[in-house]
Each structure stands twice: as C-alpha cells, then as structure tokens.
Amino acid sequence: MPPACDFVVFGGTGDLALRKLLPALYLRDLEGQLPDTTRVIGVSHSPLDDENYRSDVRRALLEHVPTGSFDEAAVDRLLARLHHVRLDFTDPADWHLLHGLLKRHDPGDANPVRVFYLAVSQSLFGTICQRLDELGVVDDHARVVMEKPIGRDLESAREVNDAVGAVFDETQIFRIDHYLGKESVQNLLVTRFANTFLEPVWNAHWIDHVQITVAESLGVGDRGGYYDTAGAMRDMVQNHLLQLLCLVAMEPPTVASREDVRDEKLKVLKALKPMNPDDVDRATVRGVYAQGLVDGAPVPSYADDVPASDGRTESYVALKAEVNNWRWKGVPFYLRTGKRMDRRVSEIVVVFKKPPHAMFPHSEGAHEPNRLHIHLQPDEGMRMHMTAKEPGPGGIRLRPVSLDLSYAATFDQRLPEAYERLLMNVIRGNPTLFMRRDEVEAAWTWVEPILHRWAASPDRPKKYAAGTTGPTAAATLLERDGRAWQESD
Ligand code: BG6
C-alpha cells in the first residue's frame, strides 16, 4: 500500500486536473490504492467551497472515467477526500488557508507525504515553491510535480529548474512526460530487454531506419492560447517524441529503475547529432493545418482556431535525427507529429535491412524488408512484418505476412491510463518514469538550434489540409533517402 498523502493540486479546477488527474486518482482509489487518510486538495482562484468543488469533480468523473469503472460508492469515497482552497497564488496573506488545512492532516499518520502538483502556468512555479517553503510544509516527505514542456528554451528551462530546485531537492522533483506512463511505452522496455531475440539485431548492422509517429486527429481546440506560444516542436517533439526515441535507442540499463534508465536516456540525448542551419533546412519540415475534412466532417484551419496567431506556429513537424554512437551510426530516426491528421495513431516502426544475400532471386512476389510496428495507441500491440512462402506445389512465391500481438486480445483487462501509474509513482517516490533535469536540458540543447533557425527564416510552416498525413515536404524528406513513411495498417 502506498503511504497516506495530501495530494495538493494547484490549478485544481483546471482542465488537466478535471480531465486527467482526478479521474486517475479515482481509478486508483477504486482499486483500493489510496489509504483512508489520503486527502486531495484542489487549490485555485475560484470561490468554491468543498461542496461546490465536489459537485464539479463528480461531473468531471462522470464525463472522463470509463463507464465500466464508474462506481457510485467509490465516487463518494473520492469526493469525501476532496477539499478546495481558494487562494491568489501571488498574495502571501491567502496562503494561511492552505497551511491550516495541511496542518489538520490525520494525526495517526506520522509523516504524511505531501504532493504539490503544479498544474498552473510555469510563471507561477517559483512563487508557489517559495511560499510553500515559507509555510514550512516542504519536508523530506514532500514532492513537487511539474508538467512538460519545462520552459520554452534552454535558458527558461534552467530558470524554472533553478526556481523549483531552490526549494526542492532533485530527488523530490517529478517532471511529468505522460508518454512515459503509457502501458505500451512501458512494454517497449520489456520487449527490448526481457527478450533475447531482438537485442542482437537492434543496431546499425541490421536496422535500416526507425520511424516515430505521433499523429492526432484533433486540432488545438480551446488550448490555442498556450499552443500558439509553443507549437508542435515544444509541445511534442522536445519531450514525448525524444523520450520515445531514447527508449528505442538506449543501451540496456543495469536495472529498470531509478537513475539507471534515466542515465541511459541522457546518453542518447547527448549523442543526438546537433543540427547546423543547413541541416535544419534539409532535415526538418514544419506544417500548419488548413481547413479540411476529418472523419468526413469539415474542420476549421489553425488560423481559424487561433485567430491571434501570426502564422508562424507549426502544428506539424517532421524531421530526421541521427544518434551518433557505436550502435546507431548512420541509422536515421525519422520523427513526425501533427494535429488534425487523418487519424489518431502513435507508432514506432523499426525497418530492418534486406537480407545480405538474395537467395530467392527468381521467386515471384514482393520481398519487403522486415518491419516491427509497435503500436502505442490506439489498439496497443505489435506487428512483425515478414516474408513467407505462399503455399503451393509450384516454384517459390514470396508473400508478406505478419505476426501480431494485440494487447486487448492477449490481456483481458483494462489498460491503466498513463496518469494512474505516474501519480502513484509520485506518491511512492519513484522517479524512474520522470524526466530528470539534465535530460530536459539536453533535449532543449538539441532542439534549440532548430527553433532558432525557424525563427530566423522568412519561410512559414507549410499548409496541409486537415485530415491528411501532413505536408508533401514530409514525404520528400524520406524520398530523398530512398525511403517512405510507413502508414499504420
Ligand atoms: C500533450 C500535448 O502533452 O499530449 C497535447 O500538450 C497533445 O497537445 C497530448 O494533444 C497528446 O497526448 P495523448 O496521450 O493523447 O497522445
């Protein structure tokens, strides 16, 4: 059983809290993982009392918890844990309300864990941490959680890290990249390192290239204000896609826990070949969605979704990265991510080299290279594309076939949401699935020259119709190398 805790959410009435954090806590509570004395404290500007807050959260749970997991008794149990504190984060006088509530934790728990989840603008992180420190509520059992992106470049990331690091020790800081909590992303590590058949071929001798795609069919929705200051590079590539790249490319850690995994990921980030301006022009593509059809329905353009945009924000990125180390020298990693694509799919495709010798030169049929498709979402699973002989008495005829692993068909159980795993790891104090400061800064170090070049360029992101696979320049990026994007089947 995890320790009892006070889980304090700054931004407790916000979208993240209502859509992800509280449903995740509810689902863990449903599984009996929250001790009786655990409390969840939402902090926000809203003048809500506990009862109003509980009603809002009940509505959110109804909307965001899978129907089969909605249980009235469990909902009531979670609601009874909830409190709301109204405070103006910048007004020192308001903080005594929170202080009073924290001091009233059940005296039966000698050292309750205090989790401070910062689901608010990063500009407030420093102030909030400072106030918590002044109140004397940051002890060895306290933890602070921050959402990505941390900063908007290397310098601002350092500022945020310094401000939070002035109060919390690095071991108490949990930087969330929710992709690391996804079931299928966890399985990537197990697939690579709990099996023997892949590792000997997992290198430049046998792998031609790797593709990582995170495509969304949704647009920016009502997050335009934030998104327009970020764009796909800061919102997705700097964190989610680079983290996935790290998990594909890293060396086997000694144990799959704590610093070992993070040390190995850091080495990959540091091995990424830096891009100079010419590389950026050649190896990156920016796009922005125009009007189009998604699932047969017309959808507006990015400019319609975010009228205040100056037209320089990208909602799509494709790029070619290289990992300059012994294992991966010469193997391109093609990454792409975009909003308003033809469908929602996150997938890693590892394309192997052709056999060194063609033993069936006179056979009929296609002889495609092997490909391992790792489907992260939706429909978690894996598919190995290989070549088989088509049955028949005549000559050899080759046919592409696949070996399939579907999570849903293999494991008859609900796959936990990423936040369920991550929040429990925060409460338990296990930082393995969180980004360490040096990882975040190494990722910015690689991304920053790309952002600078784009900012200095007179070109704007290329338009692509919503509901498509992105700008044609992204296809050209691979065609130039004699390759093509593998669209998931
Ligand atoms: C978030 C981004 O981190 O990830 C969003 O800020 C994006 O823009 C989301 O939509 C995608 O997450 P998922 O889990 O739906 O693939």
XYZ file of C-alpha atoms and ligand atoms in Angstrom:
505
model
C 0.000 0.000 0.000
C 1.377 3.449 -0.867
C 1.810 5.916 2.008
C -1.018 8.198 3.126
C -0.754 11.563 1.475
C -2.080 15.052 0.983
C -2.268 15.456 -2.775
C -2.413 19.189 -3.461
C -3.268 20.295 -6.995
C -2.501 23.914 -7.850
C -4.901 24.563 -10.711
C -7.408 22.180 -9.101
C -10.324 23.433 -11.227
C -8.350 23.402 -14.487
C -8.624 21.153 -17.484
C -5.717 18.869 -16.561
C -6.995 18.324 -13.027
C -10.562 17.577 -14.057
C -9.806 15.574 -17.196
C -6.750 13.566 -16.106
C -5.559 13.912 -12.502
C -8.782 13.436 -10.543
C -10.060 10.594 -12.762
C -6.653 8.894 -12.353
C -6.792 9.243 -8.558
C -10.359 7.958 -8.613
C -9.363 4.869 -10.613
C -6.536 4.093 -8.197
C -8.869 4.624 -5.247
C -11.289 2.226 -6.903
C -8.504 -0.379 -6.838
C -8.024 0.280 -3.119
C -4.681 2.029 -3.517
C -5.353 5.190 -1.524
C -5.110 4.809 2.258
C -8.121 6.076 4.205
C -6.432 9.244 5.403
C -5.347 10.390 1.934
C -6.774 13.795 1.033
C -6.940 15.585 -2.316
C -6.794 19.351 -2.084
C -7.657 21.465 -5.110
C -6.247 24.985 -4.993
C -7.477 27.671 -7.360
C -8.733 31.243 -7.693
C -12.352 30.054 -7.830
C -14.529 30.963 -4.849
C -15.700 27.367 -4.358
C -16.397 25.686 -1.047
C -15.750 21.969 -0.615
C -19.319 21.032 -1.580
C -19.282 23.031 -4.836
C -15.907 21.585 -5.713
C -17.133 18.061 -5.068
C -20.103 18.633 -7.406
C -17.767 19.871 -10.157
C -15.467 16.906 -9.688
C -18.377 14.445 -9.712
C -19.443 15.846 -13.098
C -15.869 15.554 -14.373
C -15.628 11.939 -13.222
C -18.898 11.108 -14.942
C -17.502 12.537 -18.144
C -13.943 11.217 -18.032
C -13.998 7.888 -16.203
C -14.657 4.858 -18.455
C -18.310 3.865 -17.993
C -17.474 0.364 -16.765
C -15.346 1.825 -13.957
C -17.866 4.349 -12.646
C -18.953 3.127 -9.231
C -21.148 5.350 -7.032
C -19.653 4.148 -3.724
C -16.095 4.671 -4.977
C -17.005 8.111 -6.338
C -18.401 9.093 -2.950
C -15.228 7.825 -1.302
C -13.051 10.006 -3.509
C -15.339 13.033 -3.118
C -15.122 12.704 0.667
C -11.348 13.097 0.374
C -11.700 16.351 -1.583
C -11.188 19.876 -0.313
C -10.952 23.155 -2.128
C -8.831 26.119 -1.090
C -9.361 29.451 -2.818
C -6.228 31.472 -2.977
C -4.498 34.094 -5.039
C -1.094 32.466 -5.538
C 0.643 35.819 -5.545
C -0.983 37.127 -2.346
C 1.043 35.981 0.704
C -1.923 36.587 3.004
C -4.052 33.952 1.288
C -1.661 31.117 1.986
C -2.595 30.599 5.612
C -5.788 28.828 4.442
C -3.765 26.104 2.785
C -1.370 25.999 5.674
C -4.228 25.477 8.141
C -5.666 22.635 6.110
C -2.326 20.862 5.708
C -1.736 21.059 9.445
C -5.045 19.310 10.062
C -3.929 16.035 8.481
C -4.926 12.943 10.441
C -2.610 12.782 13.490
C -2.449 8.989 13.052
C -0.082 9.425 10.097
C 3.316 10.288 11.487
C 4.790 11.629 8.248
C 2.209 12.024 5.536
C 3.594 12.512 2.077
C 2.776 15.917 0.628
C 2.491 16.081 -3.131
C 2.328 19.547 -4.701
C 1.168 19.247 -8.298
C 1.808 22.419 -10.286
C -0.933 22.364 -12.922
C -0.660 26.126 -13.477
C 1.388 28.492 -15.621
C 5.150 27.999 -15.239
C 5.499 31.670 -14.398
C 3.950 30.807 -11.006
C 6.170 27.820 -10.169
C 8.853 29.865 -8.417
C 6.365 31.855 -6.333
C 4.409 28.786 -5.285
C 7.532 26.874 -4.220
C 8.820 29.864 -2.283
C 5.523 30.267 -0.401
C 5.396 26.551 0.408
C 8.887 26.834 1.790
C 7.947 29.862 3.909
C 4.980 27.941 5.316
C 7.335 25.191 6.423
C 5.400 22.447 4.603
C 8.300 21.223 2.471
C 9.958 18.442 4.421
C 11.737 15.280 3.278
C 8.386 13.681 2.520
C 7.282 16.428 0.150
C 7.329 16.118 -3.631
C 6.598 18.576 -6.402
C 5.238 17.664 -9.832
C 5.671 19.743 -12.983
C 4.177 19.263 -16.421
C 6.087 19.474 -19.673
C 7.207 21.497 -21.508
C 9.596 22.767 -18.847
C 10.489 26.241 -20.132
C 10.368 27.248 -23.783
C 14.109 27.036 -24.420
C 17.252 26.053 -22.562
C 17.576 29.279 -20.618
C 13.973 29.435 -19.432
C 14.068 25.719 -18.568
C 17.093 26.424 -16.383
C 15.255 29.296 -14.713
C 12.254 27.104 -13.903
C 14.517 24.293 -12.700
C 16.514 26.721 -10.556
C 13.400 28.262 -9.005
C 11.900 24.893 -8.083
C 15.311 23.464 -7.214
C 15.869 26.286 -4.706
C 13.196 24.692 -2.517
C 13.001 21.035 -3.530
C 15.866 18.602 -3.901
C 16.160 16.995 -7.357
C 15.023 13.681 -5.803
C 11.766 15.386 -4.790
C 11.057 16.852 -8.239
C 8.873 14.866 -10.634
C 8.765 16.223 -14.216
C 5.894 14.555 -15.999
C 6.023 13.394 -19.570
C 2.852 11.343 -19.612
C 4.077 9.267 -22.569
C 6.456 7.548 -20.158
C 3.467 6.295 -18.180
C 1.683 4.700 -21.105
C 1.299 0.941 -20.881
C 2.643 0.373 -24.378
C 5.656 2.622 -23.763
C 6.450 0.610 -20.646
C 6.164 -2.515 -22.725
C 8.742 -1.160 -25.139
C 11.373 -1.550 -22.424
C 10.193 -5.045 -21.595
C 10.110 -6.062 -25.250
C 13.649 -4.871 -25.758
C 15.229 -6.078 -22.567
C 13.220 -9.058 -21.306
C 13.656 -10.930 -24.587
C 16.808 -12.041 -26.325
C 15.832 -12.287 -29.963
C 15.727 -8.550 -30.697
C 18.806 -7.227 -28.970
C 21.415 -8.834 -31.305
C 19.795 -7.180 -34.336
C 18.925 -3.894 -32.622
C 21.718 -1.858 -34.184
C 23.099 -0.277 -37.339
C 24.140 -3.652 -38.779
C 20.587 -4.844 -39.106
C 18.328 -1.809 -38.790
C 17.900 0.467 -41.791
C 15.984 3.225 -40.051
C 13.393 3.992 -37.373
C 10.191 5.990 -37.710
C 8.312 7.520 -34.798
C 4.869 8.949 -35.486
C 2.519 10.660 -33.043
C -0.461 11.825 -35.081
C -3.621 13.367 -33.686
C -6.886 13.984 -35.491
C -7.899 16.723 -33.057
C -6.930 20.348 -33.575
C -5.718 22.737 -30.888
C -9.248 23.078 -29.511
C -9.534 25.624 -26.726
C -5.797 25.435 -25.904
C -4.914 27.874 -28.690
C -3.568 30.477 -26.270
C -0.944 28.104 -24.898
C -0.342 26.202 -28.121
C 0.428 29.265 -30.195
C 3.320 30.082 -27.871
C 4.621 26.529 -28.131
C 3.969 24.806 -31.459
C 4.487 21.113 -32.139
C 8.233 21.238 -31.540
C 7.935 22.450 -27.949
C 4.640 20.708 -27.227
C 5.512 17.249 -28.541
C 8.984 16.771 -30.037
C 11.156 18.207 -27.250
C 9.552 15.819 -24.799
C 7.281 12.971 -25.960
C 8.986 12.126 -29.247
C 12.537 12.480 -27.960
C 11.659 10.340 -24.948
C 10.332 7.635 -27.263
C 13.496 7.908 -29.339
C 15.543 7.445 -26.168
C 13.683 4.286 -25.203
C 14.221 2.809 -28.664
C 17.884 3.773 -28.833
C 19.209 3.457 -25.279
C 21.606 0.812 -24.032
C 20.309 -1.780 -21.566
C 20.320 -0.271 -18.077
C 21.593 -2.463 -15.258
C 18.194 -2.415 -13.609
C 14.963 -0.913 -14.894
C 14.657 1.533 -12.065
C 15.570 4.915 -10.745
C 18.687 6.528 -12.129
C 19.812 3.687 -14.399
C 17.110 4.227 -17.005
C 17.481 7.997 -16.863
C 21.261 7.766 -17.184
C 20.895 5.716 -20.373
C 18.298 8.072 -21.851
C 20.556 11.024 -21.151
C 23.387 9.380 -23.095
C 21.122 9.091 -26.136
C 20.076 12.749 -25.912
C 23.704 13.768 -25.699
C 24.549 11.591 -28.713
C 21.979 13.296 -30.960
C 23.843 14.908 -33.818
C 23.486 18.681 -33.457
C 21.906 20.424 -36.437
C 23.506 23.439 -38.079
C 21.305 25.845 -40.100
C 21.794 23.888 -43.335
C 20.850 20.651 -41.588
C 17.714 22.326 -40.256
C 16.730 23.446 -43.765
C 17.373 19.981 -45.173
C 16.229 17.707 -42.370
C 13.175 19.394 -40.866
C 9.675 20.213 -42.136
C 7.129 22.464 -40.454
C 3.453 22.464 -41.301
C 0.210 24.057 -40.205
C -3.259 22.729 -40.882
C -5.638 24.375 -43.304
C -9.349 23.618 -43.483
C -10.200 20.076 -44.386
C -12.251 17.030 -43.562
C -11.644 14.842 -40.538
C -13.796 11.706 -40.403
C -15.898 13.188 -43.172
C -16.727 16.367 -41.235
C -15.377 19.808 -42.211
C -12.967 21.302 -39.662
C -11.513 24.826 -39.451
C -7.914 25.807 -40.147
C -5.339 26.576 -37.462
C -5.738 30.270 -38.355
C -9.492 29.975 -37.666
C -8.834 28.095 -34.407
C -6.259 30.637 -33.238
C -7.155 33.979 -34.888
C -4.450 35.821 -32.922
C -1.676 33.652 -34.410
C 0.927 35.399 -36.554
C 1.056 32.360 -38.817
C 4.490 31.194 -37.667
C 3.398 28.452 -35.248
C 3.744 24.898 -36.523
C 1.094 22.285 -35.795
C 3.182 19.654 -37.569
C 6.855 18.694 -37.512
C 8.750 16.027 -39.410
C 12.488 15.661 -39.028
C 15.404 13.358 -39.442
C 17.562 12.837 -36.361
C 20.767 10.885 -36.017
C 22.252 9.252 -32.948
C 25.988 9.492 -33.165
C 27.162 6.448 -31.302
C 28.542 2.984 -31.992
C 25.170 1.253 -32.066
C 23.308 3.705 -34.288
C 25.842 5.389 -36.540
C 24.210 6.019 -39.925
C 20.683 4.940 -38.895
C 18.201 7.774 -39.408
C 15.426 8.285 -36.869
C 12.547 9.975 -38.679
C 10.134 11.676 -36.294
C 6.796 13.265 -37.131
C 3.910 14.629 -35.154
C 0.935 16.740 -36.053
C -2.536 17.871 -35.183
C -5.543 17.430 -37.460
C -4.035 14.465 -39.226
C -6.084 11.793 -40.957
C -6.272 9.741 -37.743
C -5.026 9.369 -34.205
C -2.142 6.981 -34.124
C 1.130 6.733 -32.201
C 3.523 4.204 -33.549
C 7.181 3.265 -33.714
C 8.292 1.430 -36.837
C 11.666 -0.265 -36.943
C 12.605 -1.065 -40.527
C 15.259 -3.748 -40.865
C 17.760 -4.108 -43.674
C 17.208 -6.526 -46.506
C 18.922 -9.932 -46.170
C 22.582 -9.591 -47.172
C 22.169 -12.158 -49.923
C 19.134 -12.676 -52.182
C 18.541 -16.432 -52.023
C 15.326 -16.383 -53.970
C 16.233 -14.174 -56.909
C 13.868 -15.938 -59.314
C 10.937 -16.161 -56.976
C 7.777 -14.291 -57.673
C 6.159 -11.879 -55.267
C 7.347 -8.946 -53.250
C 10.294 -9.271 -50.902
C 9.801 -6.498 -48.389
C 12.284 -5.803 -45.585
C 11.174 -6.891 -42.112
C 9.403 -4.226 -40.124
C 8.451 -4.180 -36.473
C 5.456 -1.920 -35.846
C 4.990 -1.023 -32.201
C 1.504 0.448 -31.838
C 1.394 2.736 -28.832
C -2.172 3.942 -29.308
C -4.932 3.278 -30.016
C -5.030 -0.535 -30.176
C -1.801 -1.196 -28.292
C 0.195 -4.035 -29.720
C 2.974 -5.104 -32.047
C 3.152 -6.421 -35.555
C 6.215 -8.003 -37.128
C 6.083 -7.896 -40.890
C 7.956 -10.726 -42.505
C 8.089 -12.765 -45.659
C 6.657 -16.273 -46.046
C 6.330 -18.755 -48.838
C 2.871 -18.854 -50.303
C 1.649 -22.454 -50.068
C 1.564 -24.336 -53.368
C 3.317 -27.092 -55.286
C 4.969 -24.855 -57.889
C 8.014 -22.599 -57.517
C 8.634 -20.334 -54.575
C 6.333 -17.403 -54.339
C 7.047 -14.909 -51.557
C 4.285 -13.212 -49.660
C 4.327 -10.549 -46.917
C 2.711 -11.838 -43.702
C 2.631 -10.599 -40.140
C 2.956 -11.835 -36.592
C 0.523 -9.941 -34.400
C 0.321 -9.201 -30.721
C -2.797 -7.339 -29.673
C -2.870 -6.232 -26.067
C -6.654 -6.254 -25.956
C -6.866 -9.818 -27.279
C -3.990 -11.132 -25.141
C -4.721 -9.467 -21.827
C -8.343 -9.357 -20.894
C -8.169 -6.337 -18.636
C -8.439 -2.573 -18.682
C -5.157 -0.869 -19.517
C -4.461 1.791 -16.882
C -4.190 5.392 -18.006
C -0.688 6.875 -18.001
C -1.571 9.277 -15.166
C -2.696 6.440 -12.900
C 0.756 4.921 -12.980
C 2.578 8.238 -12.805
C 0.622 9.665 -9.867
C 1.118 6.503 -7.844
C 4.834 6.638 -8.600
C 4.918 10.208 -7.320
C 3.167 9.173 -4.102
C 5.567 6.242 -3.711
C 8.532 8.479 -4.507
C 9.747 6.504 -7.527
C 11.232 8.889 -10.128
C 12.147 6.357 -12.865
C 9.379 7.441 -15.241
C 10.006 11.153 -14.839
C 12.409 13.419 -16.663
C 15.477 14.427 -14.752
C 16.737 17.974 -15.006
C 19.729 17.026 -17.149
C 17.503 15.135 -19.596
C 15.211 18.124 -20.062
C 18.155 20.427 -20.599
C 19.886 18.029 -23.010
C 16.673 17.825 -25.045
C 16.480 21.629 -25.222
C 20.125 21.791 -26.233
C 19.368 19.684 -29.289
C 16.029 21.335 -30.136
C 17.098 24.963 -29.704
C 19.168 25.397 -32.894
C 16.184 24.134 -34.877
C 13.877 26.658 -33.227
C 16.396 29.442 -33.801
C 16.767 28.644 -37.476
C 12.992 28.528 -37.935
C 12.578 31.821 -36.096
C 15.183 33.463 -38.332
C 13.726 32.069 -41.547
C 11.344 34.140 -43.689
C 9.515 30.895 -44.516
C 6.362 29.965 -42.710
C 5.103 26.485 -41.898
C 3.747 24.740 -44.988
C -0.012 24.320 -45.134
C -1.573 20.872 -45.192
C -5.252 20.090 -45.450
C -6.726 18.875 -42.163
C -7.451 15.156 -42.323
C -4.355 14.285 -44.356
C -0.933 12.870 -43.480
C 0.731 16.306 -43.465
C 2.694 18.467 -45.895
C 4.128 16.844 -49.015
C 7.588 18.063 -47.973
C 7.470 15.441 -45.188
C 7.167 12.684 -47.788
C 10.015 14.249 -49.759
C 12.211 14.184 -46.646
C 12.202 10.378 -46.807
C 12.000 10.033 -50.598
C 15.334 11.813 -50.870
C 16.803 8.945 -48.832
C 15.004 6.325 -50.940
C 12.504 5.614 -48.146
C 8.846 6.217 -47.380
C 6.718 6.722 -44.284
C 5.076 3.511 -43.197
C 1.426 4.302 -42.690
C -0.029 2.104 -39.989
C -2.338 -0.643 -41.242
C 0.165 16.692 -24.566
C 0.183 17.829 -25.543
O 1.362 16.622 -23.854
O -0.027 15.468 -25.273
C -1.093 17.865 -26.354
O 0.338 19.053 -24.841
C -1.355 16.514 -27.006
O -1.047 18.887 -27.346
C -1.253 15.396 -25.981
O -2.649 16.553 -27.566
C -1.314 14.052 -26.647
O -1.388 13.063 -25.679
P -2.050 11.653 -25.965
O -1.816 10.875 -24.728
O -3.495 11.913 -26.253
O -1.347 11.094 -27.160
